PDB file of C-alpha atoms in Angstrom:
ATOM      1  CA  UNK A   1      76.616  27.976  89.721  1.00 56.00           C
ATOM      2  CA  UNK A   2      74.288  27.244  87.017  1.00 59.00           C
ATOM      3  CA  UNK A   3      73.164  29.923  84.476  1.00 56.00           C
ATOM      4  CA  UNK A   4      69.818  30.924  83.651  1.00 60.00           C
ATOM      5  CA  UNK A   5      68.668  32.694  81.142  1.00 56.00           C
ATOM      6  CA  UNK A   6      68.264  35.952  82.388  1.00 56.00           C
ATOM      7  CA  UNK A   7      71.781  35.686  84.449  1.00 55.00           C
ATOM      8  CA  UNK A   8      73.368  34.810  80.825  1.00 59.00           C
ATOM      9  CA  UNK A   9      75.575  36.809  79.118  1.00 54.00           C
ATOM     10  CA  UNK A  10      74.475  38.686  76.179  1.00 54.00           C
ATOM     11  CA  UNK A  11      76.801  39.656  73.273  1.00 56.00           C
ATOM     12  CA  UNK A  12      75.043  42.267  71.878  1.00 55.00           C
ATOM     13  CA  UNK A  13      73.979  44.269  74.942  1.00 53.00           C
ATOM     14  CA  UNK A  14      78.134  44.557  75.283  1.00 52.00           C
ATOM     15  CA  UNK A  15      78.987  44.848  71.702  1.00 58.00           C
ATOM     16  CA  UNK A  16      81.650  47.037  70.638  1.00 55.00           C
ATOM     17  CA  UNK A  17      80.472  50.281  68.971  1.00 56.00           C
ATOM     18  CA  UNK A  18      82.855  51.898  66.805  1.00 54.00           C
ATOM     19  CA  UNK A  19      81.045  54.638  65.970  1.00 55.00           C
ATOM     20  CA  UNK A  20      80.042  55.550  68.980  1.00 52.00           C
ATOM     21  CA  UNK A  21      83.421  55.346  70.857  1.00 53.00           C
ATOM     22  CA  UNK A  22      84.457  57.364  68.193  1.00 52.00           C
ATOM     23  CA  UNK A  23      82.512  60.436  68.516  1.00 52.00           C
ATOM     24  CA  UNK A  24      83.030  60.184  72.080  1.00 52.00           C
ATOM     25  CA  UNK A  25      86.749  59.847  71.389  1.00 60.00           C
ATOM     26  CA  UNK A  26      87.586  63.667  70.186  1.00 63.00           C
ATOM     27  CA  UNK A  27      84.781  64.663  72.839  1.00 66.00           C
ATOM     28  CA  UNK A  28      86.570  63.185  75.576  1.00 66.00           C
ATOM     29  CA  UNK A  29      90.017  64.504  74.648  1.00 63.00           C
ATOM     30  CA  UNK A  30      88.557  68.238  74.131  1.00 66.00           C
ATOM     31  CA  UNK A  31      87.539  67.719  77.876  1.00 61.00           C
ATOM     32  CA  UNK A  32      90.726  66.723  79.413  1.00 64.00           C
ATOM     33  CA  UNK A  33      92.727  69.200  77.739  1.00 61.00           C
ATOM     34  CA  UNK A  34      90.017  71.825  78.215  1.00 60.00           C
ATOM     35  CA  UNK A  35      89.817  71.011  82.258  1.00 65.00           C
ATOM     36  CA  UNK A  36      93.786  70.510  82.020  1.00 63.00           C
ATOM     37  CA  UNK A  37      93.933  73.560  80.630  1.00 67.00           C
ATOM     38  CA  UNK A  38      91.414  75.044  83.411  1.00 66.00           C
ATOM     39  CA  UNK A  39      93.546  73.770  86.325  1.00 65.00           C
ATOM     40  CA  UNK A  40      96.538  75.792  85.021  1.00 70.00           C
ATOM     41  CA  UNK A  41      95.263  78.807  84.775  1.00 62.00           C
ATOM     42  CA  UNK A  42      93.812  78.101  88.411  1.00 58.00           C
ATOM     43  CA  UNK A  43      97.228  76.919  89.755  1.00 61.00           C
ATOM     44  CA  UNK A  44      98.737  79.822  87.990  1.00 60.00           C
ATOM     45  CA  UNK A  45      96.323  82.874  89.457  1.00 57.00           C
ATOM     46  CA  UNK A  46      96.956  81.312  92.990  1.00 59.00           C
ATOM     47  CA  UNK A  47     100.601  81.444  92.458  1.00 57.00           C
ATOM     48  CA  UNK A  48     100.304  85.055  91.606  1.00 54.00           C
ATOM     49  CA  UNK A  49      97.847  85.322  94.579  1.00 52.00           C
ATOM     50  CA  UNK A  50     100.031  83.961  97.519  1.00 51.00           C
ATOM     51  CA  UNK A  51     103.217  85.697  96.390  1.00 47.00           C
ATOM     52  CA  UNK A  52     100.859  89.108  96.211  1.00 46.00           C
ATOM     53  CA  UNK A  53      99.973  87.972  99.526  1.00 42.00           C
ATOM     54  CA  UNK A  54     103.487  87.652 101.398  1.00 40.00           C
ATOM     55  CA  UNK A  55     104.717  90.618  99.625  1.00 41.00           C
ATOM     56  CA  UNK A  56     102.035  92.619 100.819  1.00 41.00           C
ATOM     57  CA  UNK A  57     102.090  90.775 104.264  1.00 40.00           C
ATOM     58  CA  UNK A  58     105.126  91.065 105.725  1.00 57.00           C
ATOM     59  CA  UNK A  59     107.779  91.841 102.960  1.00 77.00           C
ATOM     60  CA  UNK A  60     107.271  95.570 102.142  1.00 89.00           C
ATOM     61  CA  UNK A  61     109.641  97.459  99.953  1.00 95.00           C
ATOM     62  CA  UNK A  62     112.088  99.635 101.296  1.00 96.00           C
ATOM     63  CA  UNK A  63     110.878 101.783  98.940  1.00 96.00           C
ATOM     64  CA  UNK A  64     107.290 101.434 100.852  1.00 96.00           C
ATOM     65  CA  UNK A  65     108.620 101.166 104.640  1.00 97.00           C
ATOM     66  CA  UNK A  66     110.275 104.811 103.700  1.00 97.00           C
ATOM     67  CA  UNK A  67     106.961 106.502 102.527  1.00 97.00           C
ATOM     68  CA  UNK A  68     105.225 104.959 106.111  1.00 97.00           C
ATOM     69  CA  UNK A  69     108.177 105.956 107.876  1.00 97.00           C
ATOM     70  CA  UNK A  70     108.058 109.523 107.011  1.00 98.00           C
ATOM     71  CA  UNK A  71     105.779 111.312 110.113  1.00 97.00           C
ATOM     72  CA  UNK A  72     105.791 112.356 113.463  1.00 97.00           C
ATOM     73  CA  UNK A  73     105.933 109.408 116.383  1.00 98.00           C
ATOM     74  CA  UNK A  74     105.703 108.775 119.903  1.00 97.00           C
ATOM     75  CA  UNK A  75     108.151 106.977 121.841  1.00 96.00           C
ATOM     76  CA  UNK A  76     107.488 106.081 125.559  1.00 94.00           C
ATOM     77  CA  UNK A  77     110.072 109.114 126.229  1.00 93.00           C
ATOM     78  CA  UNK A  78     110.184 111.109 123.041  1.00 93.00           C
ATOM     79  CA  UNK A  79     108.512 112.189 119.667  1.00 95.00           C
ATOM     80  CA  UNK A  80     110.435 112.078 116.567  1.00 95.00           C
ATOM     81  CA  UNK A  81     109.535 113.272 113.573  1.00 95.00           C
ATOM     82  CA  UNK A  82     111.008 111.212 110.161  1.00 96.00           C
ATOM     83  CA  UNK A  83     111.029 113.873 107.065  1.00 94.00           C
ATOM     84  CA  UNK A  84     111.125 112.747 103.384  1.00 96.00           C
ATOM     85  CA  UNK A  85     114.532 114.670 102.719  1.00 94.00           C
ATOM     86  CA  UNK A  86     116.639 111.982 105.201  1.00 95.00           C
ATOM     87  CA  UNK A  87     116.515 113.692 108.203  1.00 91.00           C
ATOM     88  CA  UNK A  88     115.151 112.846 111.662  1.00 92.00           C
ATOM     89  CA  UNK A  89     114.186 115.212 114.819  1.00 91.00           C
ATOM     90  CA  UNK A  90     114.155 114.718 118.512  1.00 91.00           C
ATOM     91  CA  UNK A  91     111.136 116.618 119.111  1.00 89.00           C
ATOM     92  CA  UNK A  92     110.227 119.665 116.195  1.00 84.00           C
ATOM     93  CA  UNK A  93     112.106 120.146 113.376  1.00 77.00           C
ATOM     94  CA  UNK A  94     114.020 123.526 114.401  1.00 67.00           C
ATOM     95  CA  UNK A  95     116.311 123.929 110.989  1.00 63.00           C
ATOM     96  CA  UNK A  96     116.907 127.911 111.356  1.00 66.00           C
ATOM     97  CA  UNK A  97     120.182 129.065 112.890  1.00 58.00           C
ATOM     98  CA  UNK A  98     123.487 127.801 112.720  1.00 55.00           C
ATOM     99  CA  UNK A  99     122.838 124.375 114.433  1.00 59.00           C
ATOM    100  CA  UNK A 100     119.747 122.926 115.048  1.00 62.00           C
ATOM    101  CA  UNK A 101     119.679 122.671 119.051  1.00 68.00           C
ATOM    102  CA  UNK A 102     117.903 118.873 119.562  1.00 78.00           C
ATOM    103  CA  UNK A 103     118.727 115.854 118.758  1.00 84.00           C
ATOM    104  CA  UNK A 104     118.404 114.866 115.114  1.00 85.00           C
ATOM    105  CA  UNK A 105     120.027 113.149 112.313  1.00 88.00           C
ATOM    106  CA  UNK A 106     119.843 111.208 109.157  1.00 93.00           C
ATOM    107  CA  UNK A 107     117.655 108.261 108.463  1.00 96.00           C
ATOM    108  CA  UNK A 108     116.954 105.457 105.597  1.00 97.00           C
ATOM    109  CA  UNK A 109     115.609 101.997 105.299  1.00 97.00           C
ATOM    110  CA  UNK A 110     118.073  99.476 103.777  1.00 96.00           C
ATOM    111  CA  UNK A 111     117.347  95.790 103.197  1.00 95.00           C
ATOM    112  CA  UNK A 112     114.466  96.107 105.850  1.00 96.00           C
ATOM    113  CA  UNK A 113     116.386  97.896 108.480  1.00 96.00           C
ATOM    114  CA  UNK A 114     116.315 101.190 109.739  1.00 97.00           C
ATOM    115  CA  UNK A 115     119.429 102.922 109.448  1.00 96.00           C
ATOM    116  CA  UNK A 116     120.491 105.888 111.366  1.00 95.00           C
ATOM    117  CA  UNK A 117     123.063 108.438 111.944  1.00 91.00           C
ATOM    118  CA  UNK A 118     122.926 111.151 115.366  1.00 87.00           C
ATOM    119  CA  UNK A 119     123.889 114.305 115.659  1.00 81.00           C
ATOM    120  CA  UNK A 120     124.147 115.449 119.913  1.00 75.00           C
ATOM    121  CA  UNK A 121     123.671 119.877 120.154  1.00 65.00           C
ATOM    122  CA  UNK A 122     126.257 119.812 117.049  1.00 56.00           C
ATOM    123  CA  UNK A 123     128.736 116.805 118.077  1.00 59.00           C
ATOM    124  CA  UNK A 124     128.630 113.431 115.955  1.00 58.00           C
ATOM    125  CA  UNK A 125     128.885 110.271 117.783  1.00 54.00           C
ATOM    126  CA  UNK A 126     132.355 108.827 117.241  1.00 53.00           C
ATOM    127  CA  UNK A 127     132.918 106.221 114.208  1.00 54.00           C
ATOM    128  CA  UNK A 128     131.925 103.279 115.651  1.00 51.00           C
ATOM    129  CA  UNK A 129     128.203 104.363 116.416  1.00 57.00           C
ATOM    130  CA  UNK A 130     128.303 106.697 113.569  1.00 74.00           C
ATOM    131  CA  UNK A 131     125.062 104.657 111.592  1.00 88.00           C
ATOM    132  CA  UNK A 132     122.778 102.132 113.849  1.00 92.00           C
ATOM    133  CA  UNK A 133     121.299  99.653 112.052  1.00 94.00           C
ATOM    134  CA  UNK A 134     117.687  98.530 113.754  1.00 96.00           C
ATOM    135  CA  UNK A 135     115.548  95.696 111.710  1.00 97.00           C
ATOM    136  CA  UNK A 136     112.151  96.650 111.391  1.00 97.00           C
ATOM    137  CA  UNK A 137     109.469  93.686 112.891  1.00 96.00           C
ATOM    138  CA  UNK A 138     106.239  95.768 111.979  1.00 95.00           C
ATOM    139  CA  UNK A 139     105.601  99.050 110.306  1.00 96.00           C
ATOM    140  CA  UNK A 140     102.077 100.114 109.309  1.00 96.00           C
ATOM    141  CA  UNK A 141     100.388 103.490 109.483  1.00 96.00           C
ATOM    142  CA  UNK A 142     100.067 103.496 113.102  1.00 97.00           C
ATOM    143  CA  UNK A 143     103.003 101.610 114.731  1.00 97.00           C
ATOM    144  CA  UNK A 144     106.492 100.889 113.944  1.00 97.00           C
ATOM    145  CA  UNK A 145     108.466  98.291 116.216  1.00 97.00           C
ATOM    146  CA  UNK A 146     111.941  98.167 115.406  1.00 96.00           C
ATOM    147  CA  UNK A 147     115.442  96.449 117.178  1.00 94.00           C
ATOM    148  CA  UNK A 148     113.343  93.857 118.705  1.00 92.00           C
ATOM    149  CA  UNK A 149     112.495  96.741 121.824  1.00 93.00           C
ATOM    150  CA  UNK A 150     111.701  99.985 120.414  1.00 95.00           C
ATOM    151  CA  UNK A 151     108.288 100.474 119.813  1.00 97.00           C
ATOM    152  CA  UNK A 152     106.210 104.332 118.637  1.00 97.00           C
ATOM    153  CA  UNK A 153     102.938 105.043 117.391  1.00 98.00           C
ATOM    154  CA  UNK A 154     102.465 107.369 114.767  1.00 98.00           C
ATOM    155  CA  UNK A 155     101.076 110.987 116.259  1.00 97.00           C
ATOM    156  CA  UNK A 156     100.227 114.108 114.258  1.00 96.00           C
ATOM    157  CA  UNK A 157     102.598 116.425 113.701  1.00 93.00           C
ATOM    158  CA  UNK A 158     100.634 119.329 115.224  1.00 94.00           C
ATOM    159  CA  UNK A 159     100.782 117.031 119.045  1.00 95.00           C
ATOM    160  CA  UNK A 160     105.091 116.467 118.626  1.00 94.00           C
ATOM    161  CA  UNK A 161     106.154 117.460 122.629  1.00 91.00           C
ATOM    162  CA  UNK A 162     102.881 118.380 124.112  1.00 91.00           C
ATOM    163  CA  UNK A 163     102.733 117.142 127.409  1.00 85.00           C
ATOM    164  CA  UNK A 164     101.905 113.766 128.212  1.00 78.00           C
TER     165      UNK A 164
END
């Protein structure tokens, strides 16, 4: 290959500049650390964002699952109604008297599982099936699935055993 004069290669079109490599220099380095700096703070709020995300999604508090829990729902057979003091009702809360005379008991989430205890017209279940334990799949506002089968919607209070 034989070179030509405009194919030659020119020294002083590629001459090394100090000075201006060296303003570029600090310029350059203020940019990397600046976007280095920018992609932390980026990685950092979508950290915060996904775990705000699954906590939210699907890993309520206890604390939370007990404020949604507290209502009046419909089963396919029953409405219950889930107070804020602990206690549950087969149907409306009828406190007065010396025993209640429905089905009720004593409720609580624990570790993301519904936890209950029955009383039957005055008798306790013996020890063994003293407290049920049910895992909770879903609660929201309007539905609660729990034990994998058991599934109620949320109702007013005011609608607890009207007919169906």
């Amino acid at each position: 290959m034989e070179l030509t004069a405009s194919s030659r290669y020119t020294p002083s079109l590629h001459q090394f500049n100090p000075s201006a490599i060296g303003d570029a220099r600090p310029r350059s380095r203020q940019l990397i650390l600046f976007s280095l700096g920018n992609m932390r703070a980026v990685a950092v709020l979508l950290a915060a964002l996904t775990v705000a995300a699954s906590v939210r999604g699907g890993e309520q508090s206890d604390r939370e699952l007990s404020r949604l829990m507290v209502g009046a729902w419909r089963s396919p057979r029953h409405d219950y109604v889930y107070l804020a003091d602990g206690t549950w009702w087969m149907g409306k809360p009828d406190p007065n008297g010396p025993e209640p005379r429905v089905t009720h008991g004593r409720w609580r989430i624990e570790n993301h599982m519904l936890v209950t205890s029955t009383t039957y017209l005055g008798g306790e279940l013996p020890p063994p099936w003293k407290e049920e334990r049910y895992p909770i799949q879903k609660l929201t506002r309007t539905e609660i699935v729990y034990g994998g089968v058991y599934r109620l919607t949320r109702i007013g209070l005011e609608h607890v055993d009207e007919e169906r």
